[in-house]
Coordinates of C-alpha atoms and ligand atoms in Angstrom, one line a residue:
Chain A
X1 CA 4.6 -16.7 165.0
X2 CA 3.8 -20.1 163.7
X3 CA 6.2 -22.7 162.4
X4 CA 5.0 -25.7 160.4
X5 CA 6.5 -29.1 161.0
X6 CA 6.0 -32.3 158.9
X7 CA 6.0 -35.1 161.6
X8 CA 5.4 -38.7 162.5
X9 CA 5.9 -40.6 165.7
X10 CA 9.7 -41.0 165.3
X11 CA 12.5 -39.8 167.5
X12 CA 13.8 -37.9 164.4
X13 CA 10.5 -35.9 164.4
X14 CA 10.8 -35.0 168.1
X15 CA 14.4 -33.9 167.5
X16 CA 13.2 -31.7 164.6
X17 CA 10.8 -30.0 167.0
X18 CA 13.7 -28.9 169.1
X19 CA 15.1 -26.7 166.3
X20 CA 11.7 -25.8 164.9
X21 CA 10.5 -24.2 168.2
X22 CA 13.2 -21.5 167.9
X23 CA 11.2 -20.3 164.8
X24 CA 7.8 -20.0 166.5
X25 CA 4.9 -22.0 167.9
X26 CA 4.8 -25.3 166.1
X27 CA 1.8 -26.7 164.2
X28 CA 2.0 -30.1 162.6
X29 CA 1.2 -31.9 159.4
X30 CA 1.3 -35.7 159.6
X31 CA 3.7 -37.5 157.2
X32 CA 0.9 -40.0 156.6
X33 CA -1.7 -37.2 156.0
X34 CA -2.0 -38.3 152.4
X35 CA -2.6 -42.0 151.9
X36 CA -1.3 -43.8 150.0
X37 CA 1.9 -41.7 150.2
X38 CA 1.9 -39.0 147.5
X39 CA 4.8 -36.6 148.0
X40 CA 3.6 -33.9 145.7
X41 CA 0.2 -33.8 147.4
X42 CA 1.9 -33.5 150.7
X43 CA 4.1 -30.7 149.5
X44 CA 1.0 -28.9 148.1
X45 CA -0.8 -29.3 151.4
X46 CA 2.2 -27.9 153.2
X47 CA 2.5 -25.0 150.8
X48 CA -1.2 -24.1 151.4
X49 CA -1.0 -24.5 155.1
X50 CA 2.2 -22.4 155.3
X51 CA 0.4 -19.6 153.5
X52 CA -2.7 -19.8 155.6
X53 CA -0.8 -19.7 158.9
X54 CA 1.8 -17.3 157.5
X55 CA 4.4 -19.7 158.8
X56 CA 7.8 -18.3 159.6
X57 CA 9.5 -21.6 158.5
X58 CA 8.8 -25.2 157.5
X59 CA 10.6 -28.1 159.1
X60 CA 10.9 -31.9 158.7
X61 CA 13.3 -34.6 159.8
X62 CA 16.2 -35.3 157.4
X63 CA 14.9 -38.7 156.6
X64 CA 14.5 -39.9 153.0
X65 CA 10.8 -39.0 153.1
X66 CA 11.4 -35.7 155.0
X67 CA 14.1 -34.5 152.5
X68 CA 12.0 -35.6 149.5
X69 CA 8.8 -33.7 150.6
X70 CA 10.7 -30.6 151.6
X71 CA 12.6 -30.5 148.3
X72 CA 9.2 -30.7 146.5
X73 CA 7.8 -27.9 148.7
X74 CA 10.9 -25.8 147.9
X75 CA 10.6 -26.5 144.1
X76 CA 6.9 -25.7 144.1
X77 CA 7.2 -22.5 146.1
X78 CA 10.5 -21.3 144.5
X79 CA 12.3 -21.2 147.8
X80 CA 15.8 -22.4 148.9
X81 CA 16.0 -25.6 151.0
X82 CA 18.7 -26.5 153.5
X83 CA 18.9 -30.3 154.1
X84 CA 20.2 -32.2 157.1
X85 CA 20.9 -29.3 159.4
X86 CA 22.2 -29.9 163.0
X87 CA 21.7 -26.3 164.0
X88 CA 19.6 -23.3 162.9
X89 CA 19.4 -19.8 164.3
X90 CA 16.5 -17.6 163.2
X91 CA 17.4 -14.2 161.6
X92 CA 17.9 -12.7 158.2
X93 CA 19.7 -14.6 156.9
X94 CA 19.1 -17.8 159.0
X95 CA 22.3 -19.4 160.0
X96 CA 22.5 -23.1 159.7
X97 CA 25.0 -25.8 160.2
X98 CA 24.4 -28.8 157.9
X99 CA 25.9 -32.2 157.1
X100 CA 27.9 -32.9 154.0
X101 CA 29.4 -36.1 152.8
X102 CA 27.0 -38.2 154.8
X103 CA 28.1 -36.5 158.0
X104 CA 31.9 -36.6 157.4
X105 CA 31.9 -32.8 157.0
X106 CA 30.0 -29.8 158.4
X107 CA 29.0 -26.8 156.5
X108 CA 28.1 -23.4 158.0
X109 CA 25.8 -21.6 155.7
X110 CA 23.5 -18.6 155.4
X111 CA 20.0 -19.4 154.3
X112 CA 18.5 -16.3 152.5
X113 CA 14.7 -17.0 152.4
X114 CA 11.5 -15.3 153.4
X115 CA 10.3 -18.8 154.5
X116 CA 13.2 -21.1 155.5
X117 CA 12.6 -24.7 154.5
X118 CA 14.9 -26.9 156.7
X119 CA 15.3 -30.6 157.5
X120 CA 17.1 -31.7 160.7
X121 CA 19.6 -34.5 160.5
X122 CA 18.4 -37.5 162.6
X123 CA 20.2 -38.1 165.9
X124 CA 22.2 -34.9 166.0
X125 CA 19.9 -32.8 168.2
X126 CA 18.2 -33.7 171.5
X127 CA 14.5 -34.6 171.4
X128 CA 11.9 -32.1 172.3
X129 CA 9.9 -32.9 175.5
X130 CA 7.3 -30.2 175.1
X131 CA 3.6 -30.8 174.2
X132 CA 2.7 -32.3 170.8
X133 CA 1.9 -29.5 168.4
X134 CA -1.7 -29.1 167.2
X135 CA -2.4 -30.6 163.8
X136 CA -3.3 -28.5 160.8
X137 CA -6.5 -29.2 158.8
X138 CA -5.5 -30.0 155.3
X139 CA -7.0 -29.1 152.0
X140 CA -7.8 -32.1 149.8
X141 CA -5.2 -32.9 147.1
X142 CA -5.6 -32.0 143.5
X143 CA -5.5 -34.8 140.9
X144 CA -2.2 -33.8 139.3
X145 CA -0.5 -33.9 142.6
X146 CA -1.5 -37.5 143.0
X147 CA 0.2 -38.8 139.8
X148 CA 3.2 -39.8 141.9
X149 CA 1.9 -42.1 144.6
X150 CA 2.8 -45.5 146.2
X151 CA 0.7 -48.2 144.5
X152 CA 2.3 -51.3 146.0
X153 CA 4.7 -52.5 148.6
X154 CA 7.2 -55.3 148.4
X155 CA 8.3 -57.0 151.7
X156 CA 12.0 -57.8 152.0
X157 CA 12.6 -61.3 150.7
X158 CA 15.6 -62.6 152.7
X159 CA 14.8 -63.9 156.2
X160 CA 18.3 -63.1 157.4
X161 CA 19.5 -60.4 159.8
X162 CA 18.9 -57.0 158.4
X163 CA 22.1 -54.9 158.3
X164 CA 20.5 -51.7 159.6
X165 CA 19.1 -53.5 162.7
X166 CA 21.9 -56.1 163.3
X167 CA 23.4 -56.2 166.8
X168 CA 26.6 -57.6 165.4
X169 CA 28.1 -57.2 162.0
X170 CA 31.1 -58.9 160.5
X171 CA 32.2 -56.9 157.5
X172 CA 34.8 -57.5 154.9
X173 CA 36.7 -55.2 152.5
X174 CA 39.1 -55.6 149.6
X175 CA 41.5 -57.3 151.9
X176 CA 39.2 -60.4 151.9
X177 CA 40.6 -60.9 148.4
X178 CA 37.7 -62.6 146.6
X179 CA 34.1 -63.7 146.6
X180 CA 35.1 -67.1 148.0
X181 CA 37.2 -65.4 150.6
X182 CA 34.0 -64.4 152.3
X183 CA 33.4 -68.0 153.5
X184 CA 35.5 -67.2 156.6
X185 CA 33.5 -63.9 157.2
X186 CA 30.2 -65.8 156.8
X187 CA 31.4 -68.5 159.2
X188 CA 32.3 -66.0 161.9
X189 CA 29.0 -64.2 161.3
X190 CA 27.1 -67.4 161.6
X191 CA 28.7 -68.2 165.0
X192 CA 27.9 -64.8 166.3
X193 CA 24.4 -64.6 164.9
X194 CA 25.7 -61.5 163.0
X195 CA 24.9 -59.9 159.6
X196 CA 27.6 -59.8 156.9
X197 CA 28.6 -56.4 155.7
X198 CA 31.2 -55.1 153.3
X199 CA 32.9 -52.1 151.7
X200 CA 32.2 -50.6 148.3
X201 CA 35.4 -52.1 146.9
X202 CA 33.7 -55.4 147.5
X203 CA 30.3 -54.6 145.9
X204 CA 32.0 -52.9 142.9
X205 CA 33.9 -56.1 142.4
X206 CA 30.7 -58.1 142.4
X207 CA 31.8 -60.2 145.4
X208 CA 28.7 -59.2 147.5
X209 CA 25.3 -57.6 146.7
X210 CA 24.9 -53.9 147.3
X211 CA 22.4 -54.6 150.1
X212 CA 25.5 -55.7 152.2
X213 CA 27.4 -52.4 151.7
X214 CA 28.0 -50.2 154.7
X215 CA 28.6 -46.5 154.3
X216 CA 27.5 -43.2 152.8
X217 CA 26.0 -44.8 149.7
X218 CA 25.2 -48.0 151.4
X219 CA 23.5 -48.7 154.7
X220 CA 24.1 -46.8 157.9
X221 CA 24.5 -49.3 160.8
X222 CA 24.2 -49.1 164.6
X223 CA 25.4 -52.5 166.0
X224 CA 26.8 -53.3 169.4
X225 CA 29.9 -54.6 167.7
X226 CA 31.2 -54.0 164.2
X227 CA 34.1 -56.2 163.1
X228 CA 35.9 -54.7 160.1
X229 CA 38.2 -57.2 158.3
X230 CA 40.5 -55.8 155.6
X231 CA 38.7 -52.5 155.3
X232 CA 40.9 -49.4 155.1
X233 CA 38.3 -46.9 156.6
X234 CA 37.7 -44.4 153.9
X235 CA 35.5 -41.5 155.1
X236 CA 32.6 -42.8 153.0
X237 CA 32.8 -46.1 154.8
X238 CA 33.1 -44.5 158.2
X239 CA 30.0 -42.3 157.4
X240 CA 28.0 -45.5 157.9
X241 CA 29.6 -46.4 161.2
X242 CA 28.7 -43.4 163.4
X243 CA 26.1 -45.4 165.2
X244 CA 28.3 -48.4 166.0
X245 CA 29.0 -48.9 169.7
X246 CA 32.3 -50.8 169.4
X247 CA 34.5 -51.2 166.4
X248 CA 37.0 -54.0 166.1
X249 CA 39.4 -53.5 163.1
X250 CA 41.5 -56.4 161.7
X251 CA 44.0 -55.2 159.2
X252 CA 47.6 -55.9 158.1
X253 CA 48.3 -52.2 158.0
X254 CA 48.4 -50.7 161.6
X255 CA 48.2 -47.2 160.0
X256 CA 45.0 -47.9 158.1
X257 CA 42.5 -45.1 159.0
X258 CA 40.1 -47.7 160.4
X259 CA 42.8 -49.0 162.8
X260 CA 43.2 -45.5 164.1
X261 CA 39.4 -44.9 164.4
X262 CA 38.5 -48.3 166.0
X263 CA 37.9 -49.2 169.7
X264 CA 39.9 -52.4 169.3
X265 CA 42.5 -53.6 166.8
X266 CA 44.2 -56.8 165.7
X267 CA 47.1 -56.4 163.4
X268 CA 47.8 -59.1 160.8
X269 CA 46.4 -61.3 158.0
X270 CA 42.7 -61.6 158.3
X271 CA 42.8 -65.0 156.6
X272 CA 44.6 -66.4 159.7
X273 CA 42.9 -64.2 162.3
X274 CA 39.3 -64.6 161.4
X275 CA 39.3 -68.4 161.4
X276 CA 41.2 -68.3 164.7
X277 CA 38.5 -66.2 166.2
X278 CA 35.9 -68.7 165.0
X279 CA 37.8 -71.6 166.4
X280 CA 38.2 -69.8 169.8
X281 CA 34.4 -69.2 169.9
X282 CA 33.7 -72.9 169.2
X283 CA 35.9 -73.8 172.2
X284 CA 33.5 -71.7 174.4
X285 CA 30.4 -73.6 173.3
Chain B
X1 CA 14.1 -43.3 122.8
X2 CA 16.1 -40.4 124.5
X3 CA 17.6 -40.7 127.9
X4 CA 19.7 -38.1 129.9
X5 CA 21.8 -38.7 133.0
X6 CA 23.0 -35.8 135.2
X7 CA 26.3 -36.3 137.2
X8 CA 28.6 -34.4 139.5
X9 CA 32.4 -34.5 139.8
X10 CA 33.4 -35.1 143.5
X11 CA 36.8 -35.7 145.1
X12 CA 37.7 -39.2 146.4
X13 CA 38.5 -38.1 149.9
X14 CA 40.2 -41.2 151.3
X15 CA 40.7 -41.7 155.1
X16 CA 40.8 -38.1 156.2
X17 CA 39.3 -34.8 154.8
X18 CA 41.7 -31.9 154.7
X19 CA 40.4 -28.4 154.1
X20 CA 41.9 -25.4 152.2
X21 CA 43.3 -22.6 154.4
X22 CA 40.2 -20.4 154.1
X23 CA 38.1 -23.4 155.2
X24 CA 35.7 -23.0 152.3
X25 CA 36.6 -26.1 150.3
X26 CA 38.2 -29.5 150.5
X27 CA 41.9 -29.4 149.8
X28 CA 42.0 -31.6 146.7
X29 CA 45.7 -31.2 145.8
X30 CA 46.5 -34.9 146.2
X31 CA 43.1 -36.4 145.5
X32 CA 41.5 -38.2 142.6
X33 CA 38.0 -37.4 141.4
X34 CA 34.9 -39.4 140.4
X35 CA 31.2 -39.2 139.8
X36 CA 29.2 -40.3 142.8
X37 CA 28.1 -43.9 142.9
X38 CA 24.4 -43.0 142.7
X39 CA 25.0 -41.1 139.5
X40 CA 27.2 -43.9 138.0
X41 CA 24.1 -46.2 138.4
X42 CA 22.0 -43.6 136.6
X43 CA 24.5 -43.5 133.7
X44 CA 24.6 -47.4 133.6
X45 CA 20.8 -47.5 133.5
X46 CA 20.7 -44.9 130.7
X47 CA 23.2 -47.0 128.7
X48 CA 21.2 -50.2 129.2
X49 CA 17.9 -48.5 128.1
X50 CA 19.4 -47.2 124.9
X51 CA 21.1 -50.6 124.2
X52 CA 17.7 -52.2 124.6
X53 CA 15.5 -49.6 122.8
X54 CA 17.9 -47.7 120.5
X55 CA 18.1 -43.9 120.5
X56 CA 20.2 -41.2 122.0
X57 CA 21.8 -40.9 125.4
X58 CA 23.2 -37.7 126.8
X59 CA 25.2 -37.0 130.0
X60 CA 25.1 -33.5 131.6
X61 CA 27.2 -31.9 134.3
X62 CA 27.6 -28.5 135.9
X63 CA 31.2 -28.3 137.0
X64 CA 34.7 -27.0 136.4
X65 CA 36.6 -27.6 133.2
X66 CA 38.1 -30.8 134.7
X67 CA 34.7 -32.3 135.0
X68 CA 35.1 -33.3 131.4
X69 CA 36.9 -36.3 132.8
X70 CA 33.7 -37.6 134.4
X71 CA 31.8 -36.9 131.2
X72 CA 34.3 -39.0 129.3
X73 CA 34.0 -41.7 132.0
X74 CA 30.2 -41.7 131.3
X75 CA 30.8 -41.9 127.6
X76 CA 33.2 -44.7 128.1
X77 CA 30.4 -46.7 129.6
X78 CA 28.4 -46.1 126.5
X79 CA 26.7 -42.6 126.7
X80 CA 26.6 -41.0 123.2
X81 CA 27.4 -37.4 123.9
X82 CA 27.9 -34.8 126.7
X83 CA 26.7 -31.4 127.7
X84 CA 29.2 -29.5 129.9
X85 CA 27.9 -26.5 131.8
X86 CA 31.2 -25.1 132.8
X87 CA 31.8 -23.2 136.0
X88 CA 34.9 -21.4 137.4
X89 CA 35.0 -23.9 140.3
X90 CA 32.8 -21.8 142.6
X91 CA 30.1 -23.6 144.5
X92 CA 26.6 -23.5 143.1
X93 CA 23.6 -24.2 145.3
X94 CA 20.9 -26.6 144.5
X95 CA 18.5 -24.0 143.1
X96 CA 21.2 -22.5 140.7
X97 CA 22.3 -25.9 139.6
X98 CA 18.8 -27.1 138.8
X99 CA 18.0 -23.9 136.9
X100 CA 21.1 -24.3 134.7
X101 CA 20.4 -28.0 134.0
X102 CA 16.8 -27.3 133.3
X103 CA 17.7 -24.7 130.7
X104 CA 20.2 -27.0 129.1
X105 CA 17.7 -29.9 129.0
X106 CA 15.1 -27.6 127.4
X107 CA 17.5 -26.3 124.8
X108 CA 18.6 -29.9 123.9
X109 CA 14.9 -31.0 123.7
X110 CA 14.0 -28.1 121.5
X111 CA 16.7 -29.2 119.0
X112 CA 16.5 -33.0 119.3
X113 CA 13.2 -34.0 120.9
X114 CA 12.0 -34.9 124.4
X115 CA 13.9 -37.0 126.9
X116 CA 11.8 -40.0 128.0
X117 CA 13.7 -40.2 131.2
X118 CA 16.2 -37.8 132.9
X119 CA 18.2 -39.6 135.6
X120 CA 19.8 -37.9 138.7
X121 CA 21.5 -39.3 141.8
X122 CA 19.2 -39.1 144.8
X123 CA 21.6 -36.7 146.5
X124 CA 25.1 -35.5 145.5
X125 CA 27.9 -37.1 147.4
X126 CA 29.5 -33.9 148.5
X127 CA 26.9 -31.2 149.3
X128 CA 24.0 -33.6 149.9
X129 CA 21.3 -31.1 149.1
X130 CA 18.6 -33.8 148.2
X131 CA 16.9 -31.4 145.7
X132 CA 18.4 -30.9 142.2
X133 CA 16.5 -33.7 140.4
X134 CA 13.2 -32.7 142.1
X135 CA 13.6 -29.1 141.2
X136 CA 14.4 -29.9 137.5
X137 CA 11.3 -32.2 137.4
X138 CA 9.1 -29.4 138.7
X139 CA 10.6 -26.9 136.3
X140 CA 9.9 -29.3 133.4
X141 CA 6.4 -30.2 134.8
X142 CA 7.2 -33.9 134.9
X143 CA 6.6 -36.6 137.6
X144 CA 9.6 -37.4 139.7
X145 CA 10.2 -40.5 141.8
X146 CA 13.2 -40.5 144.1
X147 CA 15.7 -42.9 145.8
X148 CA 15.2 -45.7 143.3
X149 CA 16.7 -49.2 143.5
X150 CA 14.9 -50.6 140.4
X151 CA 13.5 -49.0 137.2
X152 CA 11.5 -50.9 134.6
X153 CA 10.1 -49.2 131.5
X154 CA 6.7 -50.5 130.4
X155 CA 5.3 -48.8 127.2
X156 CA 4.4 -45.2 128.1
X157 CA 5.0 -45.6 131.8
X158 CA 7.8 -46.6 134.2
X159 CA 7.6 -48.8 137.3
X160 CA 9.9 -47.7 140.1
X161 CA 11.0 -49.4 143.3
X162 CA 12.1 -47.2 146.2
X163 CA 13.8 -48.7 149.2
X164 CA 12.0 -47.8 152.5
X165 CA 12.1 -49.2 156.0
X166 CA 10.7 -52.7 155.8
X167 CA 10.9 -53.3 152.1
X168 CA 10.2 -51.3 148.9
X169 CA 7.5 -49.0 147.8
X170 CA 6.3 -49.2 144.2
X171 CA 5.4 -46.2 142.0
X172 CA 4.1 -46.3 138.4
X173 CA 4.3 -42.9 136.6
X174 CA 3.8 -41.8 133.0
X175 CA 6.7 -40.9 130.7
X176 CA 8.4 -38.5 130.4
X177 CA 9.7 -38.6 133.9
X178 CA 12.6 -37.6 136.1
X179 CA 14.0 -40.4 138.2
X180 CA 16.5 -40.0 141.1
X181 CA 18.4 -43.2 141.8
X182 CA 20.7 -44.8 144.4
X183 CA 23.7 -47.1 144.3
X184 CA 22.5 -50.7 144.1
X185 CA 20.1 -49.9 141.2
X186 CA 22.4 -52.0 139.0
X187 CA 26.1 -53.0 139.0
X188 CA 27.8 -50.5 136.6
X189 CA 30.1 -52.2 134.1
X190 CA 33.8 -51.5 134.0
X191 CA 34.6 -49.3 131.0
X192 CA 36.2 -51.3 128.2
X193 CA 39.4 -50.2 126.4
X194 CA 37.5 -49.6 123.1
X195 CA 34.8 -47.8 125.1
X196 CA 37.4 -45.5 126.5
X197 CA 38.9 -44.9 123.1
X198 CA 35.5 -44.1 121.6
X199 CA 34.7 -41.7 124.5
X200 CA 37.7 -39.5 123.5
X201 CA 36.1 -38.5 120.2
X202 CA 32.4 -38.3 121.3
X203 CA 31.0 -34.7 121.2
X204 CA 31.0 -32.5 124.3
X205 CA 29.0 -29.3 124.0
X206 CA 30.4 -26.6 126.3
X207 CA 28.7 -23.5 127.6
X208 CA 29.2 -21.2 130.6
X209 CA 26.0 -20.2 132.4
X210 CA 26.1 -17.3 134.8
X211 CA 26.1 -18.2 138.5
X212 CA 23.2 -16.8 140.4
X213 CA 23.8 -15.6 144.0
X214 CA 23.3 -18.8 146.1
X215 CA 20.5 -18.6 148.6
X216 CA 22.1 -21.4 150.6
X217 CA 25.4 -19.6 150.9
X218 CA 28.4 -21.6 152.1
X219 CA 30.3 -19.7 154.8
X220 CA 32.8 -22.3 155.9
X221 CA 33.4 -26.0 156.3
X222 CA 34.6 -27.9 159.3
X223 CA 35.7 -31.5 160.0
X224 CA 33.6 -32.8 162.9
X225 CA 35.4 -33.9 166.0
X226 CA 36.3 -37.5 166.0
X227 CA 34.3 -40.0 168.1
X228 CA 37.2 -40.5 170.5
X229 CA 37.6 -44.2 169.9
X230 CA 40.7 -45.5 171.8
X231 CA 42.1 -48.0 169.3
X232 CA 43.2 -50.5 172.0
X233 CA 45.4 -53.2 170.5
X234 CA 44.2 -56.8 171.3
X235 CA 47.4 -58.1 169.8
X236 CA 48.5 -59.3 166.4
X237 CA 48.0 -62.5 164.3
X238 CA 45.9 -65.5 165.2
X239 CA 47.3 -65.4 168.7
X240 CA 45.0 -62.4 169.4
X241 CA 41.9 -64.6 169.1
X242 CA 41.4 -65.3 172.9
X243 CA 41.6 -61.5 173.6
X244 CA 39.0 -60.9 170.9
X245 CA 36.6 -63.5 172.3
X246 CA 37.1 -62.0 175.8
X247 CA 36.2 -58.6 174.4
X248 CA 33.1 -60.1 172.8
X249 CA 32.1 -61.8 176.1
X250 CA 32.4 -58.5 177.9
X251 CA 30.2 -56.9 175.3
X252 CA 27.6 -59.7 175.9
X253 CA 27.9 -61.1 172.4
X254 CA 29.5 -64.5 173.1
Ligands
LIG301 C1 31.0 -40.6 146.8 C2 31.6 -41.9 147.3 C3 30.8 -42.7 148.0 C4 31.3 -43.9 148.6 N1 30.5 -44.7 149.3 C5 31.0 -45.7 150.0 C6 30.2 -46.6 150.8 O1 29.0 -46.4 151.0 N2 30.8 -47.6 151.5 C7 32.2 -47.9 151.3 O2 32.7 -48.9 151.9 N3 32.9 -47.2 150.4 C8 32.4 -46.1 149.8 N4 33.1 -45.4 148.9 C9 34.5 -45.9 148.5 C10 35.6 -45.6 149.5 O3 36.1 -44.3 149.1 C11 36.7 -46.6 149.4 O4 37.2 -46.7 148.1 C12 36.3 -48.0 149.9 O5 35.6 -48.0 151.1 C13 37.5 -48.9 150.0 O6 37.1 -50.2 150.3 P1 38.1 -51.1 151.2 O7 38.4 -50.5 152.5 O8 37.6 -52.5 151.2 O9 39.4 -51.2 150.2 P2 40.9 -50.6 150.4 O10 40.8 -49.1 150.6 O11 41.6 -51.1 149.2 O12 41.4 -51.2 151.7 C14 41.7 -52.6 151.8 C15 42.3 -52.8 153.2 O13 42.6 -54.2 153.4 C16 43.8 -54.3 154.1 N5 44.3 -55.7 153.8 C17 44.6 -56.2 152.6 N6 44.9 -57.5 152.7 C18 44.7 -57.8 154.0 C19 44.8 -59.1 154.7 N7 45.2 -60.2 154.1 N8 44.5 -59.1 156.0 C20 44.2 -57.9 156.6 N9 44.0 -56.8 156.0 C21 44.3 -56.7 154.7 C22 44.7 -53.2 153.6 O14 45.7 -52.9 154.5 C23 43.7 -52.1 153.4 O15 43.6 -51.3 154.6 C24 32.6 -44.2 148.3 C25 33.4 -43.4 147.5 C26 32.9 -42.2 147.0 C27 33.8 -41.3 146.2

């Protein structure tokens, strides 16, 4: 039996292969097989290849692109689609475990489908170390499937430290109190060469741009140290912190969820504590 | 111009998720509800487009009777009217949801004319299926662009910016189109008091579509094990600063 896998060179793709192999001998279609990127054309190519190979299932990584193309494949072929799975057991039905709420909740589900379409949530499954699957020859795309295509690319404008790649993040929540209150957060971030982050309470209030927001509907981060100042630790905020190595929480409420889910805590008023940390760092210069 | 926005009612789960005894749902007894941030941006964009171009804006949801609260929230932001596909509270999968919304959109279009844009959130906050907007687009035979952080109408087409690693990809597609958006697309306004008052009397059309057997069938939910962080106290107040810096030194940051 053959299983079709939409792949690129990423770790997420090799992790996807681990689950895909349970469904058969993998053959691959490259994520960049249609250039410029045209998701309907890619979905059409996958649908055709899956028929040709009589594929038992189709897999991709649960990245933005992976989920998008698999949803289009599912819509076009009239099949169900299970996104962001962390486990999948072949059978009829297929049993899957998938992420909900950005990873704050797990769902066990039965996938009833003659050809399961599944994405694998990144960094939840070990990477496959087997041989790279043989690529499938693709049929050229039809014009109507090229209507949606990337026609231009805009490079990020700010030269600052990007949140997703920052090694240190100093993040502020509603407890910072105001837009101006972020001066002490920026000062500490400057001293540490860190990026500034924030909670949704802050972006909704217009104190910081959404590009600074950490969490389920913001950016998922993976720093060495995440310093959370005046953030309560709602599940949707924590959903962005799973990759953080160490979390330091500064909060006046010792029972705030973030204080209970941090590695280190300091209790008290961030307006006194954050400047004191900055002053202490200056002493060490 | 006619614009639609599709939204979903979800609980505001706070610091810890509690499940019902049968493990098949979140225990929402003490929780408030909202529409997801992505969808709120879709609603805001719909309102702005109609403010700028005149016409008719409609908000749609598939959800329990109580979801009328989220429809009213959308109308308080400026949407003209609502279509409520009422459920008995049971979960619908992405396929079933998309089929019901497609039928409702087609029925409204038959009576009132085509929607230039139908907005969706990129993924629902709770079930995270990443598919309803795309399925509706396919069913309607319209182009769909996903995960958008910027949308600009230009005559008979729409220019879209999608956030990707290392910047933004640009798409230009003809109208009518289906667009799935993300938080950050815009900063939704706060509902005004008059806006809330007006929302109370705006029309809500209610129907109860039949629920197809889900082909992604929920069996049970589980809260994942914590990450086992130790919550070591470094002290309290500004006096904790030296301990914090020591920790940062050990981590190789200072
Ligand atoms: C579908 C959905 C998606 C969401 N996505 C996100 C997301 O991506 N990111 C996100 O962050 N949120 C998200 N949220 C919102 C989330 O539920 C919370 O509302 C939000 O994270 C709260 O922000 P906060 O912690 O800053 O504010 P609060 O919860 O109000 O917490 C403020 C904290 O500051 C402390 N504090 C106050 N004053 C001080 C002081 N002087 N010194 C020290 N501490 C002080 C308080 O003790 C409290 O713990 C989402 C919600 C939903 C429903």
